[in-house]
């Protein structure tokens, strides 16, 4: 029998080569995911099919910026995980457009994985698989990463320059939510012929018939000497809709009845009420997600720009609600209140609170705040009547608790709980509460993971039934991203370190000795012990009682007590 030649063997192997395709599209608003996937896939097939290859798997990220590393893209990270499996189902990976796949130094951080697991990476720019030993291939891919980053930066510069020019010269409304007191109306066709042909139109701000009067009243009251919190309470008392209530879709997570101090402050400091359009009040900064792992890339943070960087329209763009003089007068009043000329004597030391962070209010379950009054430590929960009404909570305006009233009882209870006669019951209570807390967290995470799996099964069934592939792919990507996040949270739950009853008893005996020593200790040392024990206490003012709870088993370390250890 005659054996086939080596070239024929290679050709036969190439004909059986199975490929996984990877592609990416940034946003649905600017690009059509279906069209982008189609041309990237067509380009990939044009590379592999003439050489006998066939694409058997697809990994396509939708609505993911190119600046996001592969580890944080749902489908790209799934492809990397598939590389690790010997039963991956494909022999090589093909990328239809390197500009879409790699950004900056992402190629140099990703390709070593393909090389390690022995999976060739094909790109059209090199006419086939990338050769790890070929310097030209490495240079070409590095250049494409740099070009991709440069293209993104050029787009940002062009867009920002255009928006600044349009704001300054035309005062055009550039989108976003209208300020409280204004509403949007049609302002004619879009000046860009292509966008006008698509039916897009301009919009402009006009005063709201009711809420514009509220804005004028706020400025008049503030300039007249009333405080921000006083104004917010008065508006809530009068039943005036807050910005969240006036626009329920704006902040669905907020209570939409009561006014907050921040809402009044935002209105007072918003220069658009003078009738001029203002842009560039905020900027987007890209900061490292983890300074110890640069490969994870950056995350976007919104930050305020200095006032000298704001871009103002050269003329009035809409009807003003306040004059420029009144607006400047309000800013001067605000500046005097927050940064007056008086000097304040600094505290010598941080005021100590024994119950720092561990005392809860029995009315609203919020943490009580420390408050120093008449040279004594207090804990308080301040809850204005209007907010209590809005949240449907029967809560006094202020709940005060003097630390000295209960600290003796707390110390007595603590030393009793760790006494030899109570060690056994204390062990049982602490173990039960710690296990309940841990099991509840794990159970909730597993339930949410199961829900994600169920949704993925439904989406795949819908895809097989002929549903729109673009929408289903978006749903699948979002669900897989949520599932990966939940798996990370589940993996980050610290394992319960079970301690033998004898060992725990010895530990609590030692802790009991420490508790006796802390009775006469400094409040800061008491707070440290309470924190180490995971102690939280709920104070019920109407009953003049408190309920302790262990949030975890004690992780006791040496605590230096003034006067002893």
Coordinates of C-alpha atoms in Angstrom, one line a residue:
X1 CA 0.0 0.0 0.0
X2 CA 1.3 3.4 -1.0
X3 CA 1.2 6.1 1.8
X4 CA 0.1 9.6 0.8
X5 CA 2.8 12.3 0.5
X6 CA 3.3 14.8 3.3
X7 CA 1.7 17.7 1.4
X8 CA -1.4 15.6 0.8
X9 CA -1.6 14.7 4.5
X10 CA -1.4 18.4 5.4
X11 CA -4.1 19.2 2.9
X12 CA -6.4 16.5 4.3
X13 CA -5.8 17.8 7.8
X14 CA -6.6 21.3 6.7
X15 CA -9.9 20.3 5.1
X16 CA -11.0 19.0 8.5
X17 CA -10.1 22.1 10.4
X18 CA -12.9 23.4 12.5
X19 CA -13.0 27.1 13.4
X20 CA -14.6 29.2 16.2
X21 CA -15.4 32.7 15.0
X22 CA -15.0 35.8 17.3
X23 CA -16.4 39.2 16.6
X24 CA -17.6 42.3 18.4
X25 CA -19.9 45.3 17.9
X26 CA -19.8 48.3 20.2
X27 CA -23.3 49.8 20.5
X28 CA -26.7 49.1 19.1
X29 CA -27.3 52.9 18.7
X30 CA -24.4 53.5 16.3
X31 CA -24.2 50.2 14.6
X32 CA -26.5 47.4 13.6
X33 CA -25.4 44.3 15.4
X34 CA -26.8 42.0 12.7
X35 CA -25.1 43.8 9.9
X36 CA -21.8 44.1 11.8
X37 CA -21.9 40.4 12.6
X38 CA -22.7 39.5 9.0
X39 CA -19.8 41.3 7.4
X40 CA -17.3 40.2 10.0
X41 CA -18.4 36.6 9.6
X42 CA -18.3 36.9 5.8
X43 CA -14.7 38.2 6.0
X44 CA -13.8 35.3 8.3
X45 CA -15.3 32.7 6.0
X46 CA -13.6 34.2 3.1
X47 CA -10.3 33.5 4.8
X48 CA -10.9 29.9 6.0
X49 CA -13.3 28.3 3.5
X50 CA -11.0 28.5 0.5
X51 CA -8.5 26.5 2.6
X52 CA -10.9 23.8 3.6
X53 CA -12.0 25.2 7.0
X54 CA -15.5 25.5 8.4
X55 CA -16.8 27.7 11.2
X56 CA -18.6 25.5 13.7
X57 CA -18.9 27.9 16.7
X58 CA -19.6 31.7 17.1
X59 CA -18.6 34.0 19.9
X60 CA -20.0 37.5 19.2
X61 CA -20.0 40.3 21.8
X62 CA -22.8 43.0 21.5
X63 CA -22.7 46.4 23.1
X64 CA -19.1 46.0 24.4
X65 CA -16.5 48.7 23.9
X66 CA -13.2 47.6 22.3
X67 CA -11.4 49.1 25.3
X68 CA -12.8 46.4 27.6
X69 CA -10.3 43.5 28.0
X70 CA -11.2 40.0 26.9
X71 CA -11.6 38.8 30.5
X72 CA -14.5 41.3 30.9
X73 CA -16.3 40.6 27.6
X74 CA -18.9 37.8 28.2
X75 CA -18.4 36.0 24.9
X76 CA -14.7 36.6 24.7
X77 CA -14.2 35.3 28.2
X78 CA -16.4 32.3 27.2
X79 CA -14.1 31.6 24.2
X80 CA -11.0 31.8 26.5
X81 CA -12.6 29.2 28.8
X82 CA -13.4 27.0 25.8
X83 CA -9.7 27.1 24.9
X84 CA -8.9 25.4 28.2
X85 CA -11.1 22.4 27.5
X86 CA -9.7 19.5 25.4
X87 CA -13.3 18.8 24.2
X88 CA -13.7 22.4 22.9
X89 CA -15.2 21.3 19.5
X90 CA -13.0 23.4 17.3
X91 CA -9.3 23.4 16.2
X92 CA -8.6 27.1 15.6
X93 CA -10.1 30.5 16.0
X94 CA -10.6 33.1 13.3
X95 CA -11.2 36.8 13.8
X96 CA -12.9 38.7 11.0
X97 CA -11.7 42.2 12.0
X98 CA -8.7 42.7 14.4
X99 CA -9.7 46.3 14.9
X100 CA -12.8 45.1 16.6
X101 CA -11.1 42.3 18.6
X102 CA -7.9 43.9 19.9
X103 CA -7.3 47.3 21.5
X104 CA -4.0 48.7 22.7
X105 CA -2.0 45.9 24.2
X106 CA -4.8 43.4 24.3
X107 CA -3.2 41.2 21.6
X108 CA 0.0 40.8 23.6
X109 CA -2.0 39.8 26.7
X110 CA -4.4 37.4 24.9
X111 CA -2.3 35.6 22.2
X112 CA -0.1 33.7 24.7
X113 CA -3.2 31.9 25.8
X114 CA -3.8 30.6 22.2
X115 CA -0.2 29.6 22.0
X116 CA -0.3 27.9 25.4
X117 CA -3.3 25.7 24.6
X118 CA -2.1 25.0 21.0
X119 CA -5.0 26.7 19.2
X120 CA -4.0 28.7 16.1
X121 CA -5.4 32.2 15.7
X122 CA -6.3 33.2 12.1
X123 CA -6.7 36.8 10.9
X124 CA -7.2 38.1 7.4
X125 CA -4.3 40.6 7.7
X126 CA -1.7 37.8 7.7
X127 CA -3.6 35.6 5.3
X128 CA -3.9 32.7 7.8
X129 CA -2.7 31.6 11.2
X130 CA -0.5 33.9 13.2
X131 CA 3.0 32.5 13.6
X132 CA 4.4 33.1 17.1
X133 CA 7.9 33.0 15.8
X134 CA 7.3 35.5 13.0
X135 CA 8.3 39.0 14.1
X136 CA 6.4 40.6 11.2
X137 CA 3.1 39.0 12.4
X138 CA 3.7 40.2 15.9
X139 CA 4.4 43.7 14.6
X140 CA 1.3 43.8 12.4
X141 CA -1.0 42.8 15.3
X142 CA 0.6 45.3 17.6
X143 CA 0.1 48.0 15.0
X144 CA -3.6 47.1 14.6
X145 CA -4.0 47.4 18.4
X146 CA -2.4 50.8 18.3
X147 CA -4.6 51.9 15.4
X148 CA -7.7 50.7 17.1
X149 CA -6.8 52.8 20.2
X150 CA -6.0 55.8 18.1
X151 CA -9.2 55.5 16.1
X152 CA -11.2 55.5 19.4
X153 CA -9.3 58.5 20.7
X154 CA -9.8 60.5 17.4
X155 CA -13.6 59.8 17.5
X156 CA -13.7 61.1 21.1
X157 CA -11.8 64.3 20.2
X158 CA -14.0 64.9 17.1
X159 CA -17.2 64.4 19.0
X160 CA -16.2 66.6 22.0
X161 CA -15.0 69.3 19.7
X162 CA -18.2 69.3 17.7
X163 CA -20.4 69.3 20.8
X164 CA -18.4 72.3 22.3
X165 CA -18.8 74.3 19.1
X166 CA -22.5 73.5 18.7
X167 CA -23.1 74.6 22.3
X168 CA -21.1 77.8 22.1
X169 CA -22.4 79.0 18.7
X170 CA -25.9 77.6 18.4
X171 CA -26.9 76.8 22.0
X172 CA -28.4 73.6 20.7
X173 CA -30.0 71.1 23.2
X174 CA -27.6 68.1 23.0
X175 CA -29.8 65.5 24.7
X176 CA -30.1 64.2 28.2
X177 CA -32.8 64.7 30.8
X178 CA -34.3 68.2 30.9
X179 CA -33.7 70.1 34.2
X180 CA -36.6 70.2 36.7
X181 CA -38.8 73.1 35.7
X182 CA -38.4 72.6 31.9
X183 CA -39.9 70.3 29.3
X184 CA -38.9 69.4 25.8
X185 CA -40.7 70.5 22.7
X186 CA -40.1 70.0 19.0
X187 CA -37.7 72.5 17.4
X188 CA -37.8 71.5 13.7
X189 CA -35.9 69.1 11.5
X190 CA -32.3 68.1 12.2
X191 CA -29.8 70.2 10.3
X192 CA -27.9 67.1 9.2
X193 CA -29.6 66.0 5.9
X194 CA -29.0 62.4 6.5
X195 CA -30.4 62.5 10.0
X196 CA -33.3 64.6 8.9
X197 CA -34.1 62.0 6.2
X198 CA -34.3 59.4 9.0
X199 CA -36.9 61.5 10.8
X200 CA -34.7 62.9 13.5
X201 CA -35.7 66.3 14.8
X202 CA -34.2 68.9 17.2
X203 CA -35.7 69.7 20.6
X204 CA -35.5 72.7 22.8
X205 CA -36.3 73.5 26.4
X206 CA -39.4 75.5 27.4
X207 CA -40.6 76.3 31.0
X208 CA -43.0 73.8 32.5
X209 CA -46.3 75.6 33.4
X210 CA -46.2 74.4 37.1
X211 CA -42.7 73.2 38.0
X212 CA -41.0 76.4 36.6
X213 CA -42.8 78.3 39.3
X214 CA -41.3 75.9 41.9
X215 CA -37.8 76.7 40.6
X216 CA -38.4 80.4 40.9
X217 CA -39.7 80.0 44.4
X218 CA -36.7 77.9 45.5
X219 CA -34.3 80.6 44.3
X220 CA -36.3 83.4 45.9
X221 CA -36.4 81.5 49.3
X222 CA -32.7 80.6 49.2
X223 CA -31.6 84.2 48.4
X224 CA -33.9 85.4 51.1
X225 CA -32.0 83.4 53.8
X226 CA -33.7 80.1 54.1
X227 CA -31.6 76.9 54.3
X228 CA -31.6 74.1 51.8
X229 CA -33.0 71.6 54.3
X230 CA -35.7 74.0 55.4
X231 CA -36.8 74.5 51.7
X232 CA -36.8 70.7 51.1
X233 CA -39.0 70.1 54.1
X234 CA -41.4 72.9 53.2
X235 CA -41.8 71.5 49.6
X236 CA -42.5 68.0 50.9
X237 CA -45.0 69.4 53.5
X238 CA -46.8 71.3 50.7
X239 CA -47.0 68.2 48.6
X240 CA -45.0 69.7 45.7
X241 CA -43.8 66.8 43.4
X242 CA -40.1 66.3 43.7
X243 CA -37.9 65.9 40.6
X244 CA -38.3 62.1 40.9
X245 CA -42.1 62.3 41.2
X246 CA -42.3 64.8 38.3
X247 CA -40.3 62.4 36.1
X248 CA -40.8 58.8 37.6
X249 CA -38.5 57.2 35.0
X250 CA -35.6 59.4 36.1
X251 CA -34.7 57.7 39.4
X252 CA -36.9 54.7 39.9
X253 CA -34.8 53.6 42.9
X254 CA -35.6 56.8 44.9
X255 CA -38.6 57.6 47.1
X256 CA -40.6 59.8 44.7
X257 CA -42.6 61.8 47.3
X258 CA -40.2 63.6 49.6
X259 CA -37.7 66.3 48.5
X260 CA -34.0 65.8 49.4
X261 CA -31.4 68.4 50.2
X262 CA -29.4 67.3 47.2
X263 CA -32.3 67.9 44.9
X264 CA -32.6 71.5 46.1
X265 CA -28.9 72.0 45.9
X266 CA -28.8 70.7 42.3
X267 CA -31.4 73.2 41.2
X268 CA -29.6 76.1 42.9
X269 CA -26.3 75.3 41.3
X270 CA -27.6 74.6 37.8
X271 CA -26.6 77.5 35.4
X272 CA -29.1 76.4 32.7
X273 CA -31.9 78.2 34.6
X274 CA -30.3 81.5 33.4
X275 CA -31.4 80.6 29.8
X276 CA -28.0 79.6 28.5
X277 CA -26.9 76.2 27.4
X278 CA -24.0 74.8 29.4
X279 CA -22.0 71.7 28.4
X280 CA -18.9 69.9 29.7
X281 CA -19.9 70.2 33.4
X282 CA -18.8 66.6 33.8
X283 CA -16.2 64.4 32.2
X284 CA -15.6 60.7 31.9
X285 CA -12.3 59.5 33.3
X286 CA -10.9 56.0 32.7
X287 CA -9.3 54.7 35.9
X288 CA -7.7 51.3 36.5
X289 CA -10.2 48.7 37.7
X290 CA -7.5 47.1 39.8
X291 CA -4.1 48.7 40.3
X292 CA -2.6 45.3 41.1
X293 CA -3.8 43.8 37.9
X294 CA -3.5 46.2 35.0
X295 CA -4.7 43.6 32.5
X296 CA -8.3 44.0 33.8
X297 CA -8.4 47.3 32.1
X298 CA -10.2 50.5 33.0
X299 CA -13.5 51.5 34.3
X300 CA -15.3 54.8 33.5
X301 CA -15.8 57.4 36.3
X302 CA -17.9 60.5 36.0
X303 CA -16.2 63.5 37.6
X304 CA -17.0 67.2 37.8
X305 CA -15.0 69.7 35.8
X306 CA -13.9 73.1 37.1
X307 CA -16.2 75.9 36.2
X308 CA -13.6 77.5 33.9
X309 CA -13.9 74.3 31.7
X310 CA -17.6 74.6 31.2
X311 CA -18.7 75.6 27.7
X312 CA -21.5 78.3 27.7
X313 CA -23.6 79.3 24.8
X314 CA -22.8 82.8 23.5
X315 CA -26.5 83.8 23.7
X316 CA -29.6 82.7 25.4
X317 CA -30.8 79.4 24.1
X318 CA -34.1 79.1 26.0
X319 CA -36.3 81.1 28.3
X320 CA -34.6 81.8 31.6
X321 CA -36.3 81.1 35.0
X322 CA -33.9 83.3 37.0
X323 CA -31.8 86.2 36.0
X324 CA -28.0 86.0 35.8
X325 CA -27.7 88.3 38.8
X326 CA -30.0 86.2 41.0
X327 CA -28.1 83.0 40.0
X328 CA -24.8 84.6 40.9
X329 CA -26.3 85.9 44.2
X330 CA -27.4 82.4 45.1
X331 CA -23.9 81.0 44.4
X332 CA -22.4 83.6 46.6
X333 CA -24.8 82.8 49.4
X334 CA -24.0 79.1 49.0
X335 CA -20.3 79.8 49.0
X336 CA -20.5 81.8 52.2
X337 CA -22.4 79.1 54.0
X338 CA -20.1 76.3 53.1
X339 CA -16.7 78.1 53.1
X340 CA -17.1 81.1 55.4
X341 CA -14.1 83.2 56.5
X342 CA -14.3 81.9 60.1
X343 CA -11.6 79.5 61.3
X344 CA -12.5 76.4 63.2
X345 CA -10.4 75.0 65.9
X346 CA -9.5 71.4 64.9
X347 CA -10.3 68.5 67.2
X348 CA -7.2 67.2 69.0
X349 CA -8.3 63.6 68.6
X350 CA -11.0 61.7 66.9
X351 CA -14.0 61.5 69.2
X352 CA -14.4 58.0 70.4
X353 CA -17.6 56.1 70.3
X354 CA -17.9 52.7 71.9
X355 CA -20.9 51.7 69.7
X356 CA -19.4 53.0 66.4
X357 CA -21.1 51.2 63.5
X358 CA -22.8 48.5 65.6
X359 CA -26.0 50.2 66.9
X360 CA -29.2 50.0 64.8
X361 CA -32.4 52.0 65.1
X362 CA -35.4 49.8 66.0
X363 CA -37.8 52.0 63.9
X364 CA -36.0 52.0 60.5
X365 CA -33.2 49.4 60.9
X366 CA -30.6 52.0 59.8
X367 CA -27.3 52.5 61.6
X368 CA -27.4 55.2 64.2
X369 CA -24.8 58.0 63.9
X370 CA -22.5 59.1 66.6
X371 CA -23.1 62.6 68.0
X372 CA -21.1 64.4 70.7
X373 CA -23.2 66.7 72.9
X374 CA -22.3 68.3 76.3
X375 CA -19.0 66.4 76.4
X376 CA -20.9 63.0 76.2
X377 CA -21.2 60.5 73.4
X378 CA -24.6 59.9 71.9
X379 CA -26.1 57.8 69.1
X380 CA -28.9 59.3 67.1
X381 CA -31.1 58.5 64.2
X382 CA -32.4 61.7 62.5
X383 CA -35.5 61.1 60.3
X384 CA -37.7 64.2 59.4
X385 CA -41.4 63.7 59.7
X386 CA -42.0 64.4 56.0
X387 CA -39.6 61.6 55.0
X388 CA -41.1 59.2 57.6
X389 CA -44.5 60.0 56.0
X390 CA -43.2 59.4 52.5
X391 CA -41.7 56.1 53.5
X392 CA -44.8 55.1 55.6
X393 CA -42.7 54.7 58.8
X394 CA -43.9 55.8 62.2
X395 CA -40.5 57.3 63.1
X396 CA -39.8 60.2 65.6
X397 CA -38.0 63.1 64.1
X398 CA -34.9 62.3 66.1
X399 CA -34.0 59.2 68.2
X400 CA -31.3 59.9 70.8
X401 CA -29.5 57.4 73.0
X402 CA -26.8 58.5 75.5
X403 CA -24.0 56.0 75.4
X404 CA -23.5 56.1 79.2
X405 CA -27.1 54.8 79.7
X406 CA -26.5 51.4 78.3
X407 CA -22.8 50.8 78.2
X408 CA -22.9 49.4 81.7
X409 CA -25.6 46.9 80.8
X410 CA -23.8 46.0 77.6
X411 CA -20.6 45.2 79.5
X412 CA -22.5 43.3 82.1
X413 CA -24.2 41.2 79.5
X414 CA -21.0 40.7 77.6
X415 CA -19.1 39.4 80.7
X416 CA -22.1 37.2 81.6
X417 CA -22.3 35.7 78.1
X418 CA -18.7 34.6 78.3
X419 CA -18.9 33.4 81.9
X420 CA -18.1 29.7 82.5
X421 CA -21.7 28.9 83.2
X422 CA -22.9 30.4 79.9
X423 CA -20.1 29.3 77.5
X424 CA -22.1 26.3 76.1
X425 CA -25.2 28.4 75.3
X426 CA -23.1 31.2 73.9
X427 CA -21.3 28.7 71.6
X428 CA -24.7 27.4 70.3
X429 CA -26.1 30.9 69.7
X430 CA -23.1 32.2 67.9
X431 CA -22.7 29.1 65.7
X432 CA -26.4 29.1 64.8
X433 CA -26.5 32.8 63.9
X434 CA -23.2 32.6 61.9
X435 CA -24.4 29.5 60.0
X436 CA -27.8 31.1 59.3
X437 CA -26.1 34.2 57.8
X438 CA -23.7 32.2 55.7
X439 CA -26.3 29.8 54.5
X440 CA -28.8 32.6 53.6
X441 CA -26.2 34.4 51.4
X442 CA -25.1 31.2 49.6
X443 CA -28.7 30.1 49.1
X444 CA -29.8 33.4 47.6
X445 CA -26.8 33.4 45.2
X446 CA -27.6 29.9 44.1
X447 CA -31.2 30.8 43.5
X448 CA -30.2 33.7 41.3
X449 CA -27.8 31.5 39.4
X450 CA -30.6 29.0 38.8
X451 CA -32.8 31.8 37.5
X452 CA -30.0 32.8 35.0
X453 CA -29.7 29.2 33.8
X454 CA -33.5 29.0 33.3
X455 CA -33.5 32.3 31.3
X456 CA -30.6 31.1 29.1
X457 CA -32.5 27.9 28.3
X458 CA -35.6 30.0 27.4
X459 CA -33.5 32.3 25.2
X460 CA -31.9 29.4 23.3
X461 CA -35.3 27.8 22.8
X462 CA -36.6 31.1 21.4
X463 CA -33.6 31.3 19.1
X464 CA -34.3 27.8 17.8
X465 CA -37.9 28.7 17.3
X466 CA -36.9 31.5 14.9
X467 CA -36.8 34.6 17.2
X468 CA -34.8 37.6 16.2
X469 CA -31.2 36.5 16.5
X470 CA -29.9 40.0 17.3
X471 CA -32.3 40.6 20.3
X472 CA -31.8 37.1 21.6
X473 CA -28.0 37.4 21.4
X474 CA -28.2 40.6 23.4
X475 CA -30.3 38.9 26.1
X476 CA -27.9 35.9 26.2
X477 CA -24.9 38.2 26.6
X478 CA -26.5 40.2 29.4
X479 CA -27.6 37.0 31.2
X480 CA -24.2 35.4 30.9
X481 CA -22.5 38.5 32.2
X482 CA -24.9 38.5 35.2
X483 CA -24.2 34.8 35.7
X484 CA -20.4 35.3 35.7
X485 CA -20.8 38.1 38.2
X486 CA -22.9 35.9 40.5
X487 CA -20.4 33.1 40.2
X488 CA -17.7 35.5 41.3
X489 CA -19.8 36.6 44.3
X490 CA -20.4 33.0 45.2
X491 CA -16.7 32.2 45.0
X492 CA -15.9 35.2 47.2
X493 CA -18.1 34.0 50.0
X494 CA -15.5 33.0 52.7
X495 CA -15.7 29.4 53.7
X496 CA -16.9 28.7 57.2
X497 CA -14.0 27.7 59.3
X498 CA -15.5 25.2 61.7
X499 CA -13.9 25.2 65.1
X500 CA -14.2 22.2 67.5
X501 CA -16.3 22.7 70.5
X502 CA -13.3 22.3 72.8
X503 CA -11.2 24.8 70.8
X504 CA -14.1 27.3 70.6
X505 CA -14.6 27.0 74.3
X506 CA -11.0 27.8 75.0
X507 CA -11.2 30.8 72.6
X508 CA -14.3 32.1 74.3
X509 CA -12.8 31.6 77.8
X510 CA -9.9 33.8 76.7
X511 CA -12.4 36.2 75.2
X512 CA -14.3 36.3 78.4
X513 CA -11.2 37.3 80.3
X514 CA -10.6 40.1 77.7
X515 CA -14.3 41.2 78.1
X516 CA -13.7 41.6 81.8
X517 CA -10.6 43.7 81.1
X518 CA -12.5 45.9 78.7
X519 CA -15.2 46.9 81.2
X520 CA -13.0 49.8 82.3
X521 CA -11.2 50.3 79.0
X522 CA -11.2 53.3 76.6
X523 CA -14.3 53.5 74.4
X524 CA -12.1 53.0 71.3
X525 CA -10.9 49.7 72.7
X526 CA -14.5 48.7 73.4
X527 CA -15.5 49.5 69.8
X528 CA -12.7 47.3 68.5
X529 CA -13.7 44.4 70.7
X530 CA -17.4 44.7 69.6
X531 CA -16.3 44.8 66.0
X532 CA -14.1 41.7 66.3
X533 CA -17.0 39.8 67.9
X534 CA -19.3 40.9 65.1
X535 CA -21.7 42.3 67.6
X536 CA -24.7 44.4 66.4
X537 CA -27.4 45.8 68.7
X538 CA -30.9 47.0 67.7
X539 CA -32.2 49.7 70.0
X540 CA -36.0 49.9 70.6
X541 CA -36.8 53.4 72.0
X542 CA -40.4 52.8 72.8
X543 CA -39.4 49.7 74.9
X544 CA -36.2 51.2 76.2
X545 CA -34.5 47.9 75.3
X546 CA -31.9 46.6 73.0
X547 CA -31.4 43.2 71.3
X548 CA -27.8 41.9 70.6
X549 CA -26.9 39.7 67.7
X550 CA -23.7 38.0 66.5
X551 CA -23.0 38.5 62.8
X552 CA -20.2 36.0 62.7
X553 CA -18.0 33.7 64.8
X554 CA -15.4 35.7 66.6
X555 CA -12.0 36.3 64.9
X556 CA -10.2 37.4 68.1
X557 CA -6.8 39.0 68.0
X558 CA -4.8 40.8 70.7
X559 CA -6.4 44.1 71.6
X560 CA -4.2 46.6 73.4
X561 CA -6.2 48.1 76.2
X562 CA -5.0 51.2 78.0
X563 CA -3.6 49.9 81.2
X564 CA -3.3 46.2 80.2
X565 CA -4.0 43.6 77.6

